[in-house]
mmCIF file of C-alpha atoms and ligand atoms in Angstrom:
data_model
loop_
_atom_site.group_PDB
_atom_site.id
_atom_site.type_symbol
_atom_site.label_atom_id
_atom_site.label_comp_id
_atom_site.label_asym_id
_atom_site.label_seq_id
_atom_site.Cartn_x
_atom_site.Cartn_y
_atom_site.Cartn_z
ATOM 1 C CA MET G 13 -41.089 66.011 -51.004
ATOM 2 C CA ASP G 14 -42.358 68.774 -49.867
ATOM 3 C CA LYS G 15 -40.983 70.676 -47.573
ATOM 4 C CA ARG G 16 -44.071 70.345 -44.919
ATOM 5 C CA GLU G 17 -43.120 66.572 -45.430
ATOM 6 C CA VAL G 18 -39.147 67.032 -44.865
ATOM 7 C CA LEU G 19 -39.865 68.417 -41.672
ATOM 8 C CA ARG G 20 -42.351 65.965 -40.647
ATOM 9 C CA SER G 21 -39.936 62.909 -41.058
ATOM 10 C CA ILE G 22 -36.877 64.687 -38.411
ATOM 11 C CA PRO G 23 -38.497 64.489 -35.385
ATOM 12 C CA MET G 24 -37.616 67.742 -33.367
ATOM 13 C CA PHE G 25 -40.346 69.650 -35.606
ATOM 14 C CA ARG G 26 -42.837 66.114 -35.833
ATOM 15 C CA GLY G 27 -45.624 67.364 -33.749
ATOM 16 C CA LEU G 28 -46.250 71.365 -34.968
ATOM 17 C CA PRO G 29 -48.912 72.281 -36.688
ATOM 18 C CA ASP G 30 -48.918 73.210 -40.945
ATOM 19 C CA PRO G 31 -48.310 77.452 -39.828
ATOM 20 C CA ASP G 32 -45.305 76.552 -37.991
ATOM 21 C CA LEU G 33 -43.677 74.306 -40.318
ATOM 22 C CA ASP G 34 -44.040 76.394 -43.487
ATOM 23 C CA GLU G 35 -42.912 78.991 -40.803
ATOM 24 C CA ILE G 36 -39.509 76.887 -40.046
ATOM 25 C CA ALA G 37 -39.571 75.354 -44.030
ATOM 26 C CA ASP G 38 -38.474 79.356 -44.628
ATOM 27 C CA LEU G 39 -36.078 79.773 -42.019
ATOM 28 C CA LEU G 40 -34.327 76.860 -43.231
ATOM 29 C CA ILE G 41 -31.247 76.918 -45.112
ATOM 30 C CA GLU G 42 -30.451 73.548 -47.738
ATOM 31 C CA ARG G 43 -26.804 73.056 -47.532
ATOM 32 C CA ARG G 44 -24.793 70.259 -48.950
ATOM 33 C CA PHE G 45 -21.369 68.425 -48.241
ATOM 34 C CA ARG G 46 -19.664 65.662 -50.180
ATOM 35 C CA ALA G 47 -18.756 62.333 -47.955
ATOM 36 C CA ARG G 48 -15.347 63.117 -45.949
ATOM 37 C CA ALA G 49 -16.109 67.157 -45.910
ATOM 38 C CA THR G 50 -14.937 68.826 -42.596
ATOM 39 C CA ILE G 51 -18.511 70.823 -41.795
ATOM 40 C CA PHE G 52 -17.061 72.654 -38.789
ATOM 41 C CA GLU G 53 -13.657 72.174 -36.447
ATOM 42 C CA GLU G 54 -13.794 72.009 -33.107
ATOM 43 C CA GLY G 55 -13.276 75.276 -31.212
ATOM 44 C CA SER G 56 -14.625 77.760 -33.813
ATOM 45 C CA VAL G 57 -16.879 80.239 -33.631
ATOM 46 C CA GLY G 58 -20.481 78.755 -34.779
ATOM 47 C CA GLU G 59 -23.179 80.705 -36.423
ATOM 48 C CA TYR G 60 -25.130 78.128 -37.237
ATOM 49 C CA MET G 61 -26.532 74.591 -36.088
ATOM 50 C CA TYR G 62 -27.811 71.886 -38.437
ATOM 51 C CA VAL G 63 -30.721 68.999 -39.070
ATOM 52 C CA ILE G 64 -29.964 66.388 -41.250
ATOM 53 C CA ARG G 65 -31.468 65.542 -43.526
ATOM 54 C CA ASP G 66 -29.591 63.037 -45.590
ATOM 55 C CA GLY G 67 -26.636 61.578 -44.929
ATOM 56 C CA GLU G 68 -24.587 60.546 -41.924
ATOM 57 C CA VAL G 69 -21.493 62.153 -39.782
ATOM 58 C CA LYS G 70 -19.446 61.889 -37.520
ATOM 59 C CA VAL G 71 -18.373 63.841 -34.088
ATOM 60 C CA SER G 72 -15.356 63.759 -32.927
ATOM 61 C CA LYS G 73 -12.460 65.649 -31.004
ATOM 62 C CA MET G 74 -8.891 65.703 -31.360
ATOM 63 C CA SER G 75 -6.025 64.622 -28.338
ATOM 64 C CA ASP G 76 -3.469 67.371 -27.643
ATOM 65 C CA ASP G 77 -1.095 64.542 -29.650
ATOM 66 C CA GLY G 78 -3.322 64.229 -33.030
ATOM 67 C CA ARG G 79 -5.429 61.509 -32.268
ATOM 68 C CA GLU G 80 -9.312 61.155 -32.697
ATOM 69 C CA LYS G 81 -12.041 60.525 -30.262
ATOM 70 C CA VAL G 82 -15.215 59.498 -31.872
ATOM 71 C CA LEU G 83 -17.809 61.139 -29.852
ATOM 72 C CA GLU G 84 -21.134 59.788 -31.799
ATOM 73 C CA LEU G 85 -22.339 58.897 -35.598
ATOM 74 C CA LEU G 86 -25.156 60.505 -36.325
ATOM 75 C CA GLY G 87 -27.609 60.099 -39.285
ATOM 76 C CA PRO G 88 -30.769 61.774 -41.167
ATOM 77 C CA GLY G 89 -33.312 63.312 -38.329
ATOM 78 C CA LEU G 90 -30.593 63.852 -35.805
ATOM 79 C CA PHE G 91 -29.039 66.776 -35.115
ATOM 80 C CA PHE G 92 -25.876 69.149 -34.262
ATOM 81 C CA GLY G 93 -24.292 72.698 -33.453
ATOM 82 C CA GLU G 94 -26.780 73.812 -30.753
ATOM 83 C CA MET G 95 -24.000 73.627 -28.139
ATOM 84 C CA ALA G 96 -22.905 76.904 -29.033
ATOM 85 C CA LEU G 97 -25.677 78.621 -30.137
ATOM 86 C CA LEU G 98 -27.080 77.907 -26.671
ATOM 87 C CA ASP G 99 -24.231 78.665 -23.769
ATOM 88 C CA GLN G 100 -21.830 81.045 -27.319
ATOM 89 C CA GLU G 101 -18.813 78.866 -25.987
ATOM 90 C CA PRO G 102 -16.679 78.105 -29.099
ATOM 91 C CA ARG G 103 -17.556 74.220 -31.134
ATOM 92 C CA SER G 104 -17.319 71.677 -28.316
ATOM 93 C CA ALA G 105 -16.647 68.207 -31.462
ATOM 94 C CA SER G 106 -15.872 68.580 -35.285
ATOM 95 C CA ILE G 107 -18.672 67.789 -37.391
ATOM 96 C CA LYS G 108 -17.030 65.653 -40.707
ATOM 97 C CA ALA G 109 -19.387 64.237 -43.592
ATOM 98 C CA ILE G 110 -19.044 60.267 -43.249
ATOM 99 C CA THR G 111 -21.571 60.198 -46.630
ATOM 100 C CA ASP G 112 -22.750 62.779 -49.082
ATOM 101 C CA CYS G 113 -25.260 65.176 -46.831
ATOM 102 C CA VAL G 114 -27.971 66.959 -47.482
ATOM 103 C CA LEU G 115 -27.926 70.087 -44.275
ATOM 104 C CA LEU G 116 -30.746 72.012 -43.128
ATOM 105 C CA ALA G 117 -28.704 74.800 -41.179
ATOM 106 C CA LEU G 118 -31.183 77.285 -38.629
ATOM 107 C CA SER G 119 -28.781 80.543 -37.834
ATOM 108 C CA ARG G 120 -28.479 81.313 -34.047
ATOM 109 C CA ASN G 121 -31.311 84.386 -34.040
ATOM 110 C CA ASP G 122 -33.982 81.888 -35.733
ATOM 111 C CA PHE G 123 -32.761 78.829 -33.646
ATOM 112 C CA ILE G 124 -33.427 80.352 -30.325
ATOM 113 C CA GLY G 125 -36.139 82.355 -31.517
ATOM 114 C CA LEU G 126 -37.819 78.823 -32.102
ATOM 115 C CA LEU G 127 -37.336 77.364 -28.726
ATOM 116 C CA ARG G 128 -39.012 80.646 -27.756
ATOM 117 C CA ARG G 129 -42.182 80.287 -29.272
ATOM 118 C CA ASN G 130 -42.692 76.562 -29.754
ATOM 119 C CA PRO G 131 -41.909 75.148 -25.929
ATOM 120 C CA GLU G 132 -42.904 71.623 -27.811
ATOM 121 C CA ILE G 133 -39.430 71.696 -29.988
ATOM 122 C CA SER G 134 -37.796 73.065 -26.413
ATOM 123 C CA LEU G 135 -38.985 69.892 -24.966
ATOM 124 C CA VAL G 136 -37.707 67.747 -27.853
ATOM 125 C CA LEU G 137 -34.148 69.478 -27.373
ATOM 126 C CA LEU G 138 -34.015 68.965 -23.958
ATOM 127 C CA ARG G 139 -34.572 64.818 -24.082
ATOM 128 C CA GLU G 140 -32.160 64.651 -27.216
ATOM 129 C CA LEU G 141 -29.299 66.605 -25.350
ATOM 130 C CA THR G 142 -30.204 63.880 -21.831
ATOM 131 C CA ARG G 143 -29.711 61.299 -24.058
ATOM 132 C CA ARG G 144 -26.541 62.215 -24.602
ATOM 133 C CA LEU G 145 -25.558 62.926 -21.366
ATOM 134 C CA ARG G 146 -26.503 59.448 -20.633
ATOM 135 C CA GLU G 147 -24.685 58.114 -23.531
ATOM 136 C CA THR G 148 -21.786 60.692 -22.068
ATOM 137 C CA ASP G 149 -22.098 59.347 -19.023
ATOM 138 C CA GLU G 150 -22.048 55.321 -19.387
ATOM 139 C CA GLU G 151 -19.127 56.219 -21.832
ATOM 140 C CA VAL G 152 -17.161 57.773 -18.529
ATOM 141 C CA ARG G 153 -18.514 54.440 -16.667
ATOM 142 C CA GLY G 154 -16.996 51.906 -19.209
ATOM 143 C CA LEU G 155 -13.476 54.253 -20.201
ATOM 144 C CA LEU G 156 -13.405 53.502 -16.671
ATOM 145 C CA PHE G 157 -14.921 50.312 -15.591
ATOM 146 C CA GLU G 158 -14.793 48.456 -18.483
ATOM 147 C CA ARG G 159 -12.183 45.847 -20.659
ATOM 148 C CA VAL G 160 -12.358 46.515 -24.172
ATOM 149 C CA GLU G 161 -15.392 43.668 -25.308
ATOM 150 C CA GLY G 162 -17.448 45.475 -23.074
ATOM 151 C CA ARG G 163 -17.483 48.783 -24.289
ATOM 152 C CA THR G 164 -17.144 46.842 -27.773
ATOM 153 C CA ARG G 165 -21.165 45.170 -27.065
ATOM 154 C CA ARG G 166 -22.068 48.516 -25.555
ATOM 155 C CA VAL G 167 -21.582 50.525 -28.622
ATOM 156 C CA LEU G 168 -22.690 47.747 -31.140
ATOM 157 C CA ARG G 169 -25.939 47.997 -28.575
ATOM 158 C CA ARG G 170 -26.033 51.171 -28.913
ATOM 159 C CA MET G 171 -25.455 51.190 -32.506
ATOM 160 C CA ALA G 172 -27.689 48.469 -33.639
ATOM 161 C CA THR G 173 -31.434 50.290 -34.153
ATOM 162 C CA ARG G 174 -32.713 49.093 -37.151
ATOM 163 C CA PRO G 175 -34.862 45.834 -38.029
ATOM 164 C CA VAL G 176 -33.368 43.207 -40.238
ATOM 165 C CA PRO G 177 -35.324 41.974 -43.218
ATOM 166 C CA GLY G 178 -36.746 38.402 -43.490
ATOM 167 C CA ARG G 179 -34.875 37.982 -39.134
ATOM 168 C CA PRO G 180 -37.551 39.530 -36.686
ATOM 169 C CA ASP G 181 -35.495 38.132 -33.859
ATOM 170 C CA MET G 182 -32.498 40.299 -34.632
ATOM 171 C CA VAL G 183 -31.460 44.069 -35.208
ATOM 172 C CA THR G 184 -28.813 46.158 -36.872
ATOM 173 C CA THR G 185 -25.975 48.797 -37.063
ATOM 174 C CA GLY G 186 -25.512 51.019 -39.989
ATOM 175 C CA SER G 187 -22.950 50.202 -42.193
ATOM 176 C CA ILE G 188 -19.758 50.831 -39.982
ATOM 177 C CA THR G 189 -16.273 49.871 -40.529
ATOM 178 C CA HIS G 190 -13.439 48.579 -38.592
ATOM 179 C CA GLN G 191 -11.551 51.142 -38.390
ATOM 180 C CA GLN G 192 -14.833 53.513 -37.436
ATOM 181 C CA LEU G 193 -16.324 50.755 -35.141
ATOM 182 C CA ALA G 194 -12.418 51.115 -32.686
ATOM 183 C CA ASP G 195 -12.426 55.410 -32.813
ATOM 184 C CA LEU G 196 -15.973 54.699 -30.834
ATOM 185 C CA VAL G 197 -14.802 52.379 -28.907
ATOM 186 C CA GLY G 198 -11.625 53.876 -28.504
ATOM 187 C CA THR G 199 -9.070 50.834 -29.190
ATOM 188 C CA SER G 200 -6.577 49.804 -31.790
ATOM 189 C CA ARG G 201 -7.947 49.022 -35.269
ATOM 190 C CA GLU G 202 -6.519 45.131 -34.790
ATOM 191 C CA THR G 203 -8.506 44.684 -31.460
ATOM 192 C CA ILE G 204 -11.507 45.324 -32.662
ATOM 193 C CA THR G 205 -10.746 42.887 -35.312
ATOM 194 C CA ARG G 206 -9.809 40.411 -32.551
ATOM 195 C CA VAL G 207 -12.769 41.340 -29.992
ATOM 196 C CA VAL G 208 -14.895 41.217 -32.624
ATOM 197 C CA LYS G 209 -13.622 37.772 -33.989
ATOM 198 C CA GLY G 210 -14.479 36.794 -30.846
ATOM 199 C CA LEU G 211 -17.715 37.990 -30.051
ATOM 200 C CA LYS G 212 -18.884 35.531 -33.401
ATOM 201 C CA HIS G 213 -17.047 32.682 -32.514
ATOM 202 C CA ARG G 214 -19.374 32.910 -29.267
ATOM 203 C CA GLY G 215 -22.839 33.319 -31.176
ATOM 204 C CA TRP G 216 -23.846 36.898 -29.617
ATOM 205 C CA LEU G 217 -22.207 38.416 -32.971
ATOM 206 C CA ASP G 218 -23.532 38.492 -36.596
ATOM 207 C CA GLN G 219 -22.144 40.249 -39.575
ATOM 208 C CA GLU G 220 -23.578 40.781 -43.300
ATOM 209 C CA GLY G 221 -20.670 42.702 -44.991
ATOM 210 C CA LYS G 222 -19.916 46.164 -42.857
ATOM 211 C CA HIS G 223 -23.457 45.942 -41.341
ATOM 212 C CA TYR G 224 -23.405 44.199 -37.441
ATOM 213 C CA LEU G 225 -26.108 41.891 -36.828
ATOM 214 C CA ILE G 226 -26.710 41.399 -32.661
ATOM 215 C CA SER G 227 -30.226 40.095 -31.363
ATOM 216 C CA LYS G 228 -33.313 42.133 -30.041
ATOM 217 C CA GLU G 229 -32.905 40.853 -26.328
ATOM 218 C CA ASP G 230 -29.806 41.442 -26.431
ATOM 219 C CA SER G 231 -29.756 45.286 -27.556
ATOM 220 C CA ALA G 232 -32.762 45.701 -25.577
ATOM 221 C CA ARG G 233 -30.355 45.405 -22.387
ATOM 222 C CA ARG G 234 -28.651 48.441 -22.687
HETATM 223 P P1 LIG X 256 -21.857 72.918 -30.907
HETATM 224 O O1 LIG X 256 -21.014 72.337 -29.592
HETATM 225 O O2 LIG X 256 -22.001 73.354 -31.427
HETATM 226 O O3 LIG X 256 -20.389 71.910 -32.374
HETATM 227 C C1 LIG X 256 -20.019 70.137 -31.658
HETATM 228 C C2 LIG X 256 -22.091 69.405 -31.653
HETATM 229 O O4 LIG X 256 -21.542 68.521 -31.973
HETATM 230 C C3 LIG X 256 -21.889 69.852 -30.700
HETATM 231 O O5 LIG X 256 -22.006 70.677 -31.219
HETATM 232 C C4 LIG X 256 -23.039 68.872 -30.686
HETATM 233 O O6 LIG X 256 -23.935 68.964 -31.474
HETATM 234 C C5 LIG X 256 -22.226 67.794 -31.016
HETATM 235 N N1 LIG X 256 -21.822 66.499 -29.842
HETATM 236 C C6 LIG X 256 -20.474 66.883 -29.339
HETATM 237 N N2 LIG X 256 -20.560 66.000 -27.832
HETATM 238 C C7 LIG X 256 -21.569 65.423 -28.932
HETATM 239 C C8 LIG X 256 -21.517 64.151 -27.686
HETATM 240 N N3 LIG X 256 -21.003 63.838 -26.829
HETATM 241 N N4 LIG X 256 -22.697 62.817 -28.631
HETATM 242 C C9 LIG X 256 -22.877 63.880 -29.602
HETATM 243 N N5 LIG X 256 -23.120 64.981 -29.862
HETATM 244 C C10 LIG X 256 -22.250 65.669 -29.150
#
């Protein structure tokens, strides 16, 4: 794929005319990370934002006693590291590669310049930040008012966005371990194992390997 095509597959750049895509392609620096590598740590100074070309990363924060809370898993086409560039505060969370990753890095000056020149890119960014704030509001509500099972269902609804070949009424998550699910829900792996078993028993959830399947109808309730 040439650089233009790569950029067109990324929602933030999709609507831009060819000359703009060519200009952006020249600004982006390709960086590769191995699975489990730390891309940056919470609290560090931010110089670049990143668009995920390939692979998956984990956004997480640490508690004072060293426990990790996973805020989000982000995959191809999504971006991270924009917050520290926008407000010049330290990185709000750590980013680690879950799989081998190919990232496209954009420096602070190039990022700000791009936003100034392209209202469309600014709108895509604002929409994504709004989506994240809504998710965070839901998460706060869940942590305050919901039991673990309700939170697990909410996380699975959010993550199950992919079609299932041969099962048009179902959608599935990507590959996710019980530990990753537990981290996203904010509970232990043992509890997740028990909750998943219960949800499967009652027919709400189906599993194929590490992929979790729920009905399309249910996923629309989020
Ligand atoms: P920054 O603060 O520069 O570095 C950490 C990044 O994690 C942050 O920018 C966002 O891109 C991303 N991030 C922080 N909080 C969330 C969240 N709740 N959901 C998704 N991504 C987040």
